[in-house]
PDB file of C-alpha atoms and ligand atoms in Angstrom:
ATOM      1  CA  UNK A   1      17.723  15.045   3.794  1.00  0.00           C
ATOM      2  CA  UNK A   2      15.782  17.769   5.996  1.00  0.00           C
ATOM      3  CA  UNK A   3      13.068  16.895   7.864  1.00  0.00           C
ATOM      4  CA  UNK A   4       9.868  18.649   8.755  1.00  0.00           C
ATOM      5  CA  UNK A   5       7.377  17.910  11.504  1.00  0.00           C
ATOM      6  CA  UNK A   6       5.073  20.875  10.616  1.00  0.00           C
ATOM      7  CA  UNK A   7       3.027  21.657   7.625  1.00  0.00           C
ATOM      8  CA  UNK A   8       3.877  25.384   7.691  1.00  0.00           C
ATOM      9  CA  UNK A   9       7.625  24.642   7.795  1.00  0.00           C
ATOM     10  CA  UNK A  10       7.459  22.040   4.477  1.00  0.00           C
ATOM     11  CA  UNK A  11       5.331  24.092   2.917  1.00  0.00           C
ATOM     12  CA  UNK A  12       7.397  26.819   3.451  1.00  0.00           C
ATOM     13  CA  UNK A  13      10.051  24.751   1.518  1.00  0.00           C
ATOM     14  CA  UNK A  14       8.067  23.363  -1.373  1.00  0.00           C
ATOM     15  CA  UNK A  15       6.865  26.967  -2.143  1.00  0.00           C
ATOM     16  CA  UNK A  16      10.905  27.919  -2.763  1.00  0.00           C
ATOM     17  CA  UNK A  17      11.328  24.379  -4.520  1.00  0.00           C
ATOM     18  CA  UNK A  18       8.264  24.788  -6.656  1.00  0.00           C
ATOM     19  CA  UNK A  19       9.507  28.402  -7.511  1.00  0.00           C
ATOM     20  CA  UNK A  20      12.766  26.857  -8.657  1.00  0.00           C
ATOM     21  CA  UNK A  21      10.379  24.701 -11.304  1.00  0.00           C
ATOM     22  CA  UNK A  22      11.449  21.725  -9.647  1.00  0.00           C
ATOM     23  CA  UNK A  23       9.061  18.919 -10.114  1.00  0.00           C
ATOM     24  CA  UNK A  24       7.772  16.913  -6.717  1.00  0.00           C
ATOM     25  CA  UNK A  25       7.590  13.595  -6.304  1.00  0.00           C
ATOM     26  CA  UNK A  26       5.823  12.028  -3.232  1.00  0.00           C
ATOM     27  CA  UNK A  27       5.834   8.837  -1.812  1.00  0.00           C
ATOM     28  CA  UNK A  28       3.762   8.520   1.259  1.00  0.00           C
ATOM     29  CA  UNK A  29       4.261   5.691   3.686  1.00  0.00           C
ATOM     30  CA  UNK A  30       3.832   4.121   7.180  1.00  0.00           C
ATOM     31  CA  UNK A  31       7.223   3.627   8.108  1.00  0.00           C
ATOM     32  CA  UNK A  32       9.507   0.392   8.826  1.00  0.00           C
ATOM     33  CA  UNK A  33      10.680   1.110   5.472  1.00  0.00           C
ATOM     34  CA  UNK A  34      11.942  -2.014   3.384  1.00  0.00           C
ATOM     35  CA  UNK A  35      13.565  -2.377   0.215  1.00  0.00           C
ATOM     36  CA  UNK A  36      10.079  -2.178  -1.569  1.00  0.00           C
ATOM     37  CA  UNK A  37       9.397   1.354  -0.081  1.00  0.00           C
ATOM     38  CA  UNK A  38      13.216   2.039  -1.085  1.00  0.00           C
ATOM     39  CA  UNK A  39      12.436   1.017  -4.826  1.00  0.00           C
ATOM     40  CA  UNK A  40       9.781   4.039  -4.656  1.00  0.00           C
ATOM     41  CA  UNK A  41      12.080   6.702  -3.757  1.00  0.00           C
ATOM     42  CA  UNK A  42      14.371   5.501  -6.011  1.00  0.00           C
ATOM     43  CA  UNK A  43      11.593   5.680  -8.740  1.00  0.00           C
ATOM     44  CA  UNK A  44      10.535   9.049  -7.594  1.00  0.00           C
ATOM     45  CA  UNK A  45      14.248   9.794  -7.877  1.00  0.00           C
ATOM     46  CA  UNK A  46      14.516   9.321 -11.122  1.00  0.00           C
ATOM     47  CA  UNK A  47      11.590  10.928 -11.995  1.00  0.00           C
ATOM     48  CA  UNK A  48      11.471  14.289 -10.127  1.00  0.00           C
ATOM     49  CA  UNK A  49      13.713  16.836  -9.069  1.00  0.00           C
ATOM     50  CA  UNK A  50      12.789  16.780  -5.407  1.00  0.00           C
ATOM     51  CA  UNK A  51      11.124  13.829  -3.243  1.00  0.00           C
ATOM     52  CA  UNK A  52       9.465  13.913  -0.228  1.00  0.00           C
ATOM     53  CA  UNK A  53       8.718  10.923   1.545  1.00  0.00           C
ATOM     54  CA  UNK A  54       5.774  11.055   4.461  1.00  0.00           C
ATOM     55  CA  UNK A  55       6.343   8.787   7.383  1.00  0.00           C
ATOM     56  CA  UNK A  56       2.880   8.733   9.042  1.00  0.00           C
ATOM     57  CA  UNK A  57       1.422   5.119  11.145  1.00  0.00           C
ATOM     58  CA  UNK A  58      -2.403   6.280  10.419  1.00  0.00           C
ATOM     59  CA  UNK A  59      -4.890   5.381  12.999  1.00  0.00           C
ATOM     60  CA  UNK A  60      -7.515   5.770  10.644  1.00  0.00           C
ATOM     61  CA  UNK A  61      -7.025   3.025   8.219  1.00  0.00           C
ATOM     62  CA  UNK A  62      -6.735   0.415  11.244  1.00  0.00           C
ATOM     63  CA  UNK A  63     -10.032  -1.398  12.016  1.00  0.00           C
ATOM     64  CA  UNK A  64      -8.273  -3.147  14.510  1.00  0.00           C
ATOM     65  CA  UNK A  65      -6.251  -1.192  17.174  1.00  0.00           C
ATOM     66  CA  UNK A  66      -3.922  -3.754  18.981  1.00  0.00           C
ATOM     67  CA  UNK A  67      -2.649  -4.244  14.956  1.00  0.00           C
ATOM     68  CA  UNK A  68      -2.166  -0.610  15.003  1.00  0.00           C
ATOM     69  CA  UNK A  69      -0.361  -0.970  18.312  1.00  0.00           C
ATOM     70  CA  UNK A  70       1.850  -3.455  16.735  1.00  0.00           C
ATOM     71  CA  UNK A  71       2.927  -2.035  13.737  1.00  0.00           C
ATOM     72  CA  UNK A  72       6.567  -1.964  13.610  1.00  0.00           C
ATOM     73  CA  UNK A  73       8.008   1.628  14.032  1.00  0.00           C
ATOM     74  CA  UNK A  74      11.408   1.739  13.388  1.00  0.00           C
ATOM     75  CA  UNK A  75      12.252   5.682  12.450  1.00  0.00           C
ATOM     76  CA  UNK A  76      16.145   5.613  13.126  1.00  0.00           C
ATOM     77  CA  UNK A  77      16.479   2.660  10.616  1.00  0.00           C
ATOM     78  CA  UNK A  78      14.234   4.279   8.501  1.00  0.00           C
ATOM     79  CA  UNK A  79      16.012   7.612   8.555  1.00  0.00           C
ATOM     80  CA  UNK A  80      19.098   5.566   7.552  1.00  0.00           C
ATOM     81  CA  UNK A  81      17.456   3.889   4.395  1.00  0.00           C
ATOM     82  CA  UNK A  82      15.836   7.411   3.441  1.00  0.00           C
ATOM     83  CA  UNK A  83      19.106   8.844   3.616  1.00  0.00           C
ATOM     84  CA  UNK A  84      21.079   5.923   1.378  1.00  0.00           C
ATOM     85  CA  UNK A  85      18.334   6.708  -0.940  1.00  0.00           C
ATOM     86  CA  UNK A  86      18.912  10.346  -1.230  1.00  0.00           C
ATOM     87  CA  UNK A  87      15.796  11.431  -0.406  1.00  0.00           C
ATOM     88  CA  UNK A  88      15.354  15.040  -0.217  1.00  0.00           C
ATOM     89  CA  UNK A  89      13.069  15.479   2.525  1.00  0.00           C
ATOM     90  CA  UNK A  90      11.017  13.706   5.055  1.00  0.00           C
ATOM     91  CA  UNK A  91       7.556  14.582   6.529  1.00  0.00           C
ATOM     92  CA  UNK A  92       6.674  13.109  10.338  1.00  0.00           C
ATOM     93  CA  UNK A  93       3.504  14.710  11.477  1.00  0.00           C
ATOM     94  CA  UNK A  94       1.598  13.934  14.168  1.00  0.00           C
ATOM     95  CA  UNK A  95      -1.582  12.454  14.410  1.00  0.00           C
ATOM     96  CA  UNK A  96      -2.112  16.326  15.565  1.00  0.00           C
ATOM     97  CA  UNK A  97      -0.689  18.024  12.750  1.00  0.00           C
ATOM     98  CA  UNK A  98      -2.310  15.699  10.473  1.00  0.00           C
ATOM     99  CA  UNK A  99      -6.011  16.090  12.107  1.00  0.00           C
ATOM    100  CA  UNK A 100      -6.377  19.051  13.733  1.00  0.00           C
ATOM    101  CA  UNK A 101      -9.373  19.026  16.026  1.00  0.00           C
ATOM    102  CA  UNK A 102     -11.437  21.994  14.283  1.00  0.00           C
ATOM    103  CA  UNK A 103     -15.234  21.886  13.113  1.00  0.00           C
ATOM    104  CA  UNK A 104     -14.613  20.835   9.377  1.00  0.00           C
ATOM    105  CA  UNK A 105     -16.885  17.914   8.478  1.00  0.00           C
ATOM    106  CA  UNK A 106     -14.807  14.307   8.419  1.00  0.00           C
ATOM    107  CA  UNK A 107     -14.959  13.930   4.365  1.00  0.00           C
ATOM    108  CA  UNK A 108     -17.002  10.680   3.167  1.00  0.00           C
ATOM    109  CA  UNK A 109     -15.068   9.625   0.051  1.00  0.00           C
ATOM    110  CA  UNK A 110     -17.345   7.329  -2.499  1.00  0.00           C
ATOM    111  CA  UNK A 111     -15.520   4.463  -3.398  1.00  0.00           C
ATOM    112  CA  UNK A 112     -18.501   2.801  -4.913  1.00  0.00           C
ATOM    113  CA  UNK A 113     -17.945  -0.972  -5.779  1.00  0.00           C
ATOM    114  CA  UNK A 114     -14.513  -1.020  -4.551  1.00  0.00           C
ATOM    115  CA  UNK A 115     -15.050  -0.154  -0.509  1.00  0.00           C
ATOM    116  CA  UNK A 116     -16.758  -3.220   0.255  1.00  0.00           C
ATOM    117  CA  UNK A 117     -14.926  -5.415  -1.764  1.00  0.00           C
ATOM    118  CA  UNK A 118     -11.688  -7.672  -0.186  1.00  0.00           C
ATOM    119  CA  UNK A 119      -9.322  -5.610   1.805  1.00  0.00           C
ATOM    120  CA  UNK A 120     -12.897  -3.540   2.354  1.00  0.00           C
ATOM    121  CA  UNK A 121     -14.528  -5.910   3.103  1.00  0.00           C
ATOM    122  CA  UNK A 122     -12.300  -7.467   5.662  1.00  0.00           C
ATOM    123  CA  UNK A 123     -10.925  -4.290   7.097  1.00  0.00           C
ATOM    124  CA  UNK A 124     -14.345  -1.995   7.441  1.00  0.00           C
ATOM    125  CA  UNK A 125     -13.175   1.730   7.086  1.00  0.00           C
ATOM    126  CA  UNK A 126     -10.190   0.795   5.837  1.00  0.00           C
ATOM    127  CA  UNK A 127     -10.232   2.830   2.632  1.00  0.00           C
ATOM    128  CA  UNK A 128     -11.810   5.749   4.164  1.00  0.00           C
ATOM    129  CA  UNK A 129      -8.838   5.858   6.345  1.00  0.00           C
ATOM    130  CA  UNK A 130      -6.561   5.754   3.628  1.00  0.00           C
ATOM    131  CA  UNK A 131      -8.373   8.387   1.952  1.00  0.00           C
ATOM    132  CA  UNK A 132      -8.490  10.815   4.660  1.00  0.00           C
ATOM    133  CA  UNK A 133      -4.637  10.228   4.956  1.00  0.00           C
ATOM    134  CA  UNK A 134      -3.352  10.632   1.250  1.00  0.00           C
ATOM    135  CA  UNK A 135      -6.358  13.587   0.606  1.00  0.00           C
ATOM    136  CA  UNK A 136      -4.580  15.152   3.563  1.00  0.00           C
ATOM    137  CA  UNK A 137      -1.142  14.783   2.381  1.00  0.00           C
ATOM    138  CA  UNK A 138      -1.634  15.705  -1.179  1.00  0.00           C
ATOM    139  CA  UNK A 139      -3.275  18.447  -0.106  1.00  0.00           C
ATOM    140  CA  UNK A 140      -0.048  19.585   1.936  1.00  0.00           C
ATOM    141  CA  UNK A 141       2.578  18.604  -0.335  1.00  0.00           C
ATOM    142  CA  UNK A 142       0.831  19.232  -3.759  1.00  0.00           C
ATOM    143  CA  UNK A 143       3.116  17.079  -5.584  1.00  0.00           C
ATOM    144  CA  UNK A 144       3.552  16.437  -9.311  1.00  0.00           C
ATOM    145  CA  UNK A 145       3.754  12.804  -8.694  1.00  0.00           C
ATOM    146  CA  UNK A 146       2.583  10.447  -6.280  1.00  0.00           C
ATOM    147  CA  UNK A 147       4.349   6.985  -6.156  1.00  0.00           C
ATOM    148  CA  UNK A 148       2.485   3.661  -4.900  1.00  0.00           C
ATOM    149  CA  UNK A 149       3.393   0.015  -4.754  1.00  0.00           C
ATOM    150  CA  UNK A 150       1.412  -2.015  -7.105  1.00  0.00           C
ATOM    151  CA  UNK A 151       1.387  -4.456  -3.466  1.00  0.00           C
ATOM    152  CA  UNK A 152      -1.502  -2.580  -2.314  1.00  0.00           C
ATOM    153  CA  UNK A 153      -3.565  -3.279  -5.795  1.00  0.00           C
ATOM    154  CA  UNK A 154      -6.735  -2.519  -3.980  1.00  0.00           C
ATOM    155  CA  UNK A 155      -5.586   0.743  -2.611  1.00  0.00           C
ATOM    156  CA  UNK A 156      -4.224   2.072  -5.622  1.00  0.00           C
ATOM    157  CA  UNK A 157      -7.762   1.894  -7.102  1.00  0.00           C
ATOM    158  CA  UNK A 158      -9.246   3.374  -4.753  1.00  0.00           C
ATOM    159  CA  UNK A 159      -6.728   6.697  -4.747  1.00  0.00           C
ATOM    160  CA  UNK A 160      -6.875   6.382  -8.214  1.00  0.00           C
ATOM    161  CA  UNK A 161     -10.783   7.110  -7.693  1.00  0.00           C
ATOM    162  CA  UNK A 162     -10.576   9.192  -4.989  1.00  0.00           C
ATOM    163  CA  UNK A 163      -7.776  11.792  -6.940  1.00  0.00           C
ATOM    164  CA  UNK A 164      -9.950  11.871 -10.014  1.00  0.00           C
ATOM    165  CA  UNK A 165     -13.356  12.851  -7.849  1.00  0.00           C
ATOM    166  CA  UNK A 166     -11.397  15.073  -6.325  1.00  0.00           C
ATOM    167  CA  UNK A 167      -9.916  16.697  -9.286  1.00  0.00           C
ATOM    168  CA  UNK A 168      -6.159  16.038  -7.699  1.00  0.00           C
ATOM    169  CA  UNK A 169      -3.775  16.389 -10.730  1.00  0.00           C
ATOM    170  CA  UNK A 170      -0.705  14.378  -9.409  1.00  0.00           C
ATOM    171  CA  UNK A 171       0.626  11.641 -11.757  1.00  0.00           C
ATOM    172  CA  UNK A 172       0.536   8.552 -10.259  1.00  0.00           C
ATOM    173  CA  UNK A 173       3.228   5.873 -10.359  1.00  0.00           C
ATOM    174  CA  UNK A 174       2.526   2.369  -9.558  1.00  0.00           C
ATOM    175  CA  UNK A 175       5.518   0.200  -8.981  1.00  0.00           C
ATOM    176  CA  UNK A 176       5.683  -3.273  -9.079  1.00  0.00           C
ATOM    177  CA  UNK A 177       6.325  -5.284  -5.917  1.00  0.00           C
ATOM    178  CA  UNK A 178       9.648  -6.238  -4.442  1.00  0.00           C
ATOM    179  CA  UNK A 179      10.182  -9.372  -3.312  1.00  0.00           C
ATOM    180  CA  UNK A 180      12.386 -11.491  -0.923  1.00  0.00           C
ATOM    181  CA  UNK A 181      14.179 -14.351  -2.802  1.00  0.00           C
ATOM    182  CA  UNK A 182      11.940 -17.080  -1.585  1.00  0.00           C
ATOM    183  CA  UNK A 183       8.780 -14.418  -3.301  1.00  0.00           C
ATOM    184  CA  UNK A 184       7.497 -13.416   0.109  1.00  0.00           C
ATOM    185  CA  UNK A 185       7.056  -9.301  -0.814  1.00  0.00           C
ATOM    186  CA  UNK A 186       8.331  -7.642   1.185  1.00  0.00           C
ATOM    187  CA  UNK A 187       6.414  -5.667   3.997  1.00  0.00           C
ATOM    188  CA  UNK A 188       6.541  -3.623   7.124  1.00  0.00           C
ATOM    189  CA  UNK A 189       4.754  -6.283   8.871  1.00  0.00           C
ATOM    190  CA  UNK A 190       6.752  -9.565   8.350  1.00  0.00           C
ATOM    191  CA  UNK A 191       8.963  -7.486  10.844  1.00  0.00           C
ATOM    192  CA  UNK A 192       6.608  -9.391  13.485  1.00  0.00           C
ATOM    193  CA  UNK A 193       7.454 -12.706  12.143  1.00  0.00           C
ATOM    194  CA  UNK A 194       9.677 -15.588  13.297  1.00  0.00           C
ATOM    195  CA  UNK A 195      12.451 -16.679  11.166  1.00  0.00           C
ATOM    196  CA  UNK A 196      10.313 -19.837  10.466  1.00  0.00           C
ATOM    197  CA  UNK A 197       7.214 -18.201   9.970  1.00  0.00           C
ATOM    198  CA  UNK A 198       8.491 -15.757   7.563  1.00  0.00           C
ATOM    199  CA  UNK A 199       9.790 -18.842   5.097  1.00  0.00           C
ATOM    200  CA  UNK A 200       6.535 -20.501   5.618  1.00  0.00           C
ATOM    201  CA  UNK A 201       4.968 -17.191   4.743  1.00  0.00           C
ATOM    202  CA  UNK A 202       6.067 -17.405   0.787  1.00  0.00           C
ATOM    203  CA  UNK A 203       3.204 -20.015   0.361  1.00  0.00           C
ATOM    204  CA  UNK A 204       1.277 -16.934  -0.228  1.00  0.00           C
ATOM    205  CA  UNK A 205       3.067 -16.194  -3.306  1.00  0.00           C
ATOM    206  CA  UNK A 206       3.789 -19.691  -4.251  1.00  0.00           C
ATOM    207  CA  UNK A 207      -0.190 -19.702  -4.353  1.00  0.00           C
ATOM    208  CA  UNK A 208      -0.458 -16.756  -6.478  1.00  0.00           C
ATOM    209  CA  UNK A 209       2.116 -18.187  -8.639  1.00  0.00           C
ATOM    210  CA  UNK A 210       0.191 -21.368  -8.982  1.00  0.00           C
ATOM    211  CA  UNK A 211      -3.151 -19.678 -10.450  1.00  0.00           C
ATOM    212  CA  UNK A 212      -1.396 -17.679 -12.765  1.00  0.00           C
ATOM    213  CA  UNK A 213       0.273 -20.938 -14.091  1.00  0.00           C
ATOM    214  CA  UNK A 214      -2.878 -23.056 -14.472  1.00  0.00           C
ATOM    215  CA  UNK A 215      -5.631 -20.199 -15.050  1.00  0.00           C
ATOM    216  CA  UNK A 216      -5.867 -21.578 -18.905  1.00  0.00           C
ATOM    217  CA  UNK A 217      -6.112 -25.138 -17.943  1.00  0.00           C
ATOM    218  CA  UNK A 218      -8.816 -25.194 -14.831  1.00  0.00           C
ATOM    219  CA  UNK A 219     -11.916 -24.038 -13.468  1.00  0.00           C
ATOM    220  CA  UNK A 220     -11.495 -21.102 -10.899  1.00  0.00           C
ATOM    221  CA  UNK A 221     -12.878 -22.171  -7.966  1.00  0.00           C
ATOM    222  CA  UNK A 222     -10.342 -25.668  -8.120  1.00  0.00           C
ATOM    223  CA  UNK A 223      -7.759 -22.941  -8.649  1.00  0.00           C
ATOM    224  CA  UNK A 224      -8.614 -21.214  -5.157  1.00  0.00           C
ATOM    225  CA  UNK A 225      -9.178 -24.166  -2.978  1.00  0.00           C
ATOM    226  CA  UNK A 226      -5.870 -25.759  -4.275  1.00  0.00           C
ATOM    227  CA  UNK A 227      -4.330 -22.181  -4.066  1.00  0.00           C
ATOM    228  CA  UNK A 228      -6.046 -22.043  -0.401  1.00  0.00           C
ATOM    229  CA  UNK A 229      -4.666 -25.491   0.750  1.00  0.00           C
ATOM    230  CA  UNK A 230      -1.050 -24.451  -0.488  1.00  0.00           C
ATOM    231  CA  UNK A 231      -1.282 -21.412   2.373  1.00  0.00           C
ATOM    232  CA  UNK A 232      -3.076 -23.446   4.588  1.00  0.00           C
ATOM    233  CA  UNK A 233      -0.113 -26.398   4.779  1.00  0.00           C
ATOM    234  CA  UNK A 234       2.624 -24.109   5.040  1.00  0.00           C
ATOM    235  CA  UNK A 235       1.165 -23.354   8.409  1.00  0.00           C
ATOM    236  CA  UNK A 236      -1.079 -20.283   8.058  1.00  0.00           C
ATOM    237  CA  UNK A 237      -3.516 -19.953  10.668  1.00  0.00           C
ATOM    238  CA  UNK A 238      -6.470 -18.476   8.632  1.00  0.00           C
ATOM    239  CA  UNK A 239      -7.375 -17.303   4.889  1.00  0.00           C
ATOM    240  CA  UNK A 240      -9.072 -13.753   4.453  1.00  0.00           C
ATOM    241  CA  UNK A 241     -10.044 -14.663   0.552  1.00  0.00           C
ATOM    242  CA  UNK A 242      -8.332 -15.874  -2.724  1.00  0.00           C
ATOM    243  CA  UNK A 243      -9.309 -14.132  -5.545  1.00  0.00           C
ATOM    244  CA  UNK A 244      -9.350 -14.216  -9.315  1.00  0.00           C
ATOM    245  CA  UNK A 245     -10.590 -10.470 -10.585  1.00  0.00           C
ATOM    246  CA  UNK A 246     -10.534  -8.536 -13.654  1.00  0.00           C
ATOM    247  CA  UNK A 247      -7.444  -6.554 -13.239  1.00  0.00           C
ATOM    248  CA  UNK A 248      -9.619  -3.049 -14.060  1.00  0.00           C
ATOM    249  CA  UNK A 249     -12.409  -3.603 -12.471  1.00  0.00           C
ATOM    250  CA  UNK A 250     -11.665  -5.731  -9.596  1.00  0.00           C
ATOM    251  CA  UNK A 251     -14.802  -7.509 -10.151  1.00  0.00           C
ATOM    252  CA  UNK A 252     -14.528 -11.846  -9.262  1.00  0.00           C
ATOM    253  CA  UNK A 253     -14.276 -14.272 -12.744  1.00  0.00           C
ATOM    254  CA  UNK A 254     -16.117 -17.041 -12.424  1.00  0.00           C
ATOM    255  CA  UNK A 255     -14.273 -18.151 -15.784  1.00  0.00           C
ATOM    256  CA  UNK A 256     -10.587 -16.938 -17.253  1.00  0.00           C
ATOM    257  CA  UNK A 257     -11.262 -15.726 -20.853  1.00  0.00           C
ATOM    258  CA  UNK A 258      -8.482 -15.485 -23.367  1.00  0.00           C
ATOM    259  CA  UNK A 259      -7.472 -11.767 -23.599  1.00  0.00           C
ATOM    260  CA  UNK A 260      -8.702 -10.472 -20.119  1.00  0.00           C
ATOM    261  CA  UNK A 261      -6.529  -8.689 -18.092  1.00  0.00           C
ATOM    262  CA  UNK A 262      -6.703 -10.270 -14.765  1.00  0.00           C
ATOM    263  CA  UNK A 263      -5.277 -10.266 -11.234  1.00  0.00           C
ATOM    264  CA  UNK A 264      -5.161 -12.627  -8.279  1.00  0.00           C
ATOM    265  CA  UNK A 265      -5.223 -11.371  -4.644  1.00  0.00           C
ATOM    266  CA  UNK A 266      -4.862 -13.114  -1.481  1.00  0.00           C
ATOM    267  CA  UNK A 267      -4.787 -12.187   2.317  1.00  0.00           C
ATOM    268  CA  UNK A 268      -4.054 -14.644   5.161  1.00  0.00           C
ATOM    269  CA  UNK A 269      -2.669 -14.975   9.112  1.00  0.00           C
ATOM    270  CA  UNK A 270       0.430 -16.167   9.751  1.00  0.00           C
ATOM    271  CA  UNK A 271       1.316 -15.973  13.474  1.00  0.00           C
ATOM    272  CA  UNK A 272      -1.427 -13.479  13.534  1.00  0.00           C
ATOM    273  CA  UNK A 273      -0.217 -11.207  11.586  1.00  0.00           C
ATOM    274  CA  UNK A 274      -2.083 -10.626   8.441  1.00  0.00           C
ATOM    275  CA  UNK A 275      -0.342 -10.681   5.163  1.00  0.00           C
ATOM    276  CA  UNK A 276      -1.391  -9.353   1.615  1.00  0.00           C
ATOM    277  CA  UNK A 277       0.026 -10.201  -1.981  1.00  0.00           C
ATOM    278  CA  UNK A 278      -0.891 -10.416  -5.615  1.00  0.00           C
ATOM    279  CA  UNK A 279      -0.270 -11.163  -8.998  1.00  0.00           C
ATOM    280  CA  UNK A 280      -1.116  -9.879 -12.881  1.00  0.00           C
ATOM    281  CA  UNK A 281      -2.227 -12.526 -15.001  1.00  0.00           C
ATOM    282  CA  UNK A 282      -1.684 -12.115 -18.522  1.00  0.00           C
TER     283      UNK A 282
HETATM  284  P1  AMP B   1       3.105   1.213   3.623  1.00  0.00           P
HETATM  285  O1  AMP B   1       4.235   1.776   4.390  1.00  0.00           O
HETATM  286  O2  AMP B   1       2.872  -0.242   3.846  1.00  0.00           O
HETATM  287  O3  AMP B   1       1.855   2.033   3.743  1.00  0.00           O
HETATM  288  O4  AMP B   1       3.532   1.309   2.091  1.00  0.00           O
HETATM  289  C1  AMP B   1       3.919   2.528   1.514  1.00  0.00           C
HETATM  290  C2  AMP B   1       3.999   2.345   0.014  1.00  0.00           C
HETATM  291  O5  AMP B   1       4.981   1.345  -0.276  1.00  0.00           O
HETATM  292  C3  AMP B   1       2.674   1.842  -0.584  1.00  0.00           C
HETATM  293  O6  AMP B   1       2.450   2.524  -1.818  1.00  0.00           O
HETATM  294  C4  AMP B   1       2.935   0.373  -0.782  1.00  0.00           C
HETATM  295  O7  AMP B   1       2.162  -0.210  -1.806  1.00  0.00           O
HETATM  296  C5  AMP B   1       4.420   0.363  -1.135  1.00  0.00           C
HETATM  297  N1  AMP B   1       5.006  -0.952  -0.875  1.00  0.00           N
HETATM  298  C6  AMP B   1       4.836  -1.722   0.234  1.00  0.00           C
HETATM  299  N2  AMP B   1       5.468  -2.903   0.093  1.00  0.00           N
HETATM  300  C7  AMP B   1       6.041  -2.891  -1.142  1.00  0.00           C
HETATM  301  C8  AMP B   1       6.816  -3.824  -1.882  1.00  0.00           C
HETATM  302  N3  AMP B   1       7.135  -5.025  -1.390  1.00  0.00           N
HETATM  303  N4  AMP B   1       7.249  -3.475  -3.117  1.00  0.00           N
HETATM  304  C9  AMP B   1       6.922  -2.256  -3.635  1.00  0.00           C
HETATM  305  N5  AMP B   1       6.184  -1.324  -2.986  1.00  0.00           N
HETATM  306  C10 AMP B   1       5.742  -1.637  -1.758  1.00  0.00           C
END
């Protein structure tokens, strides 16, 4: 694996890659890589000759700073994974390299119904963070295919939108999500939680697992509070939302119809940190 902490110097080796027709595959992340960010490379592996992996803890997409002060950072360990992985090459910028103070206008993406919504909605200028931060690096690395984790549902979307207004012609990938074996998924943050905490945390899943068992048989909002309580007793402090949505649209069902595509979302505290998850239905 090489890796670059420059623009100029990767794209100084994508142009000789890209001139070898060797296809790109790109999986951008925030580091304290898991198994679930390894399952990406791996997919991006399979896929493409050559796959560059961004390690980059944007300050942007964090509403709240002493979370982005927290966030685990763990680069040797991640070097190591990257490495097992065969990963071609890794990209560490700097908050620097990756926003150059200059007198370009900050871009405004339009997310329409989708910025306000849940994670949005929760986490104001979330999404234009994440924008910003994936425009940027597509825009440096130019890949053939970009490879997300279906874990972030929301954000998916909302790239999805973004590369399409923008005219960006990656494929995307969207991976499902890995899991521990009690169905906590995996993430960089339950790094912050206690042994306890993180068995108590699978309630979150257990919860998602429990709407998409008895969506045919009862009304949605009994679903969420029972879903809600489930979280609540395993010793969560606080619950973000629970949400039943059509699984294109994101918009909330009021009522599960036979033959729509749906998808349950939930976000919650645990020992203050804030945990995501959801499921397909159907
Ligand atoms: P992050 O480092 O949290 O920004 O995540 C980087 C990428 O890894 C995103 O596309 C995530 O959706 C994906 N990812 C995070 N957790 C998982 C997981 N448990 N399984 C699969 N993909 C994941």
């Amino acid at each position: 694996m090489i890796l670059f902490k420059t623009i100029a110097s990767l794209r100084a080796r994508l142009q000789q890659a890209k001139q070898e027709t060797s296809s790109v595959g790109f999986v951008p992340t925030m580091g304290a890589l898991h198994e679930g960010h390894a399952s990406l490379i791996r997919e991006s592996r399979a896929k493409s000759d050559v796959t560059v992996c961004s390690i980059f803890v944007n300050p942007r997409q964090f509403n709240d700073a002493s979370d982005f002060e927290k966030y685990p950072r763990t680069i040797e360990n991640d070097i190591l994974l990257l490495e097992k992985n065969h990963t071609n090459i890794l990209f560490l910028p700097s908050a620097d390299e990756m926003y150059p103070v200059d007198d370009s206008p900050v871009p405004q993406y339009d997310l329409g119904y989708l910025e306000n919504i849940l994670e949005g909605f929760y986490r104001p200028g979330h999404f234009q963070g994440v924008c910003r931060a994936v425009h940027r690096l597509l825009s440096i690395v130019e890949p053939d295919m970009l490879f997300l984790g279906q874990k972030d549902y929301q954000q998916c979307m909302v790239v999805r939108k973004m590369m399409k207004d923008f005219g960006l012609s990656a494929q995307l990938h969207i991976s499902p999500t890995l899991r521990e074996a009690s169905g906590l998924a995996m993430s960089s943050r339950n790094m912050r939680l206690s042994t306890r905490a993180k068995e108590n945390a699978a309630a979150i899943s257990k919860a998602l697992v429990y709407i998409k068992e008895h969506i045919q048989h009862a009304p949605v909002t009994e679903l969420k509070n029972t879903a809600s309580q489930i979280i609540m007793h395993a010793g969560f402090d606080k619950v973000d939302y629970i949400e039943i949505c059509d699984a294109t649209t994101l918009k909330p069902v009021e009522q599960a119809m036979g033959g729509q595509k749906l998808v349950t979302l939930a976000a919650a505290f645990i020992e203050g940190v804030r945990l995501i998850d959801n499921m397909l239905i159907n």
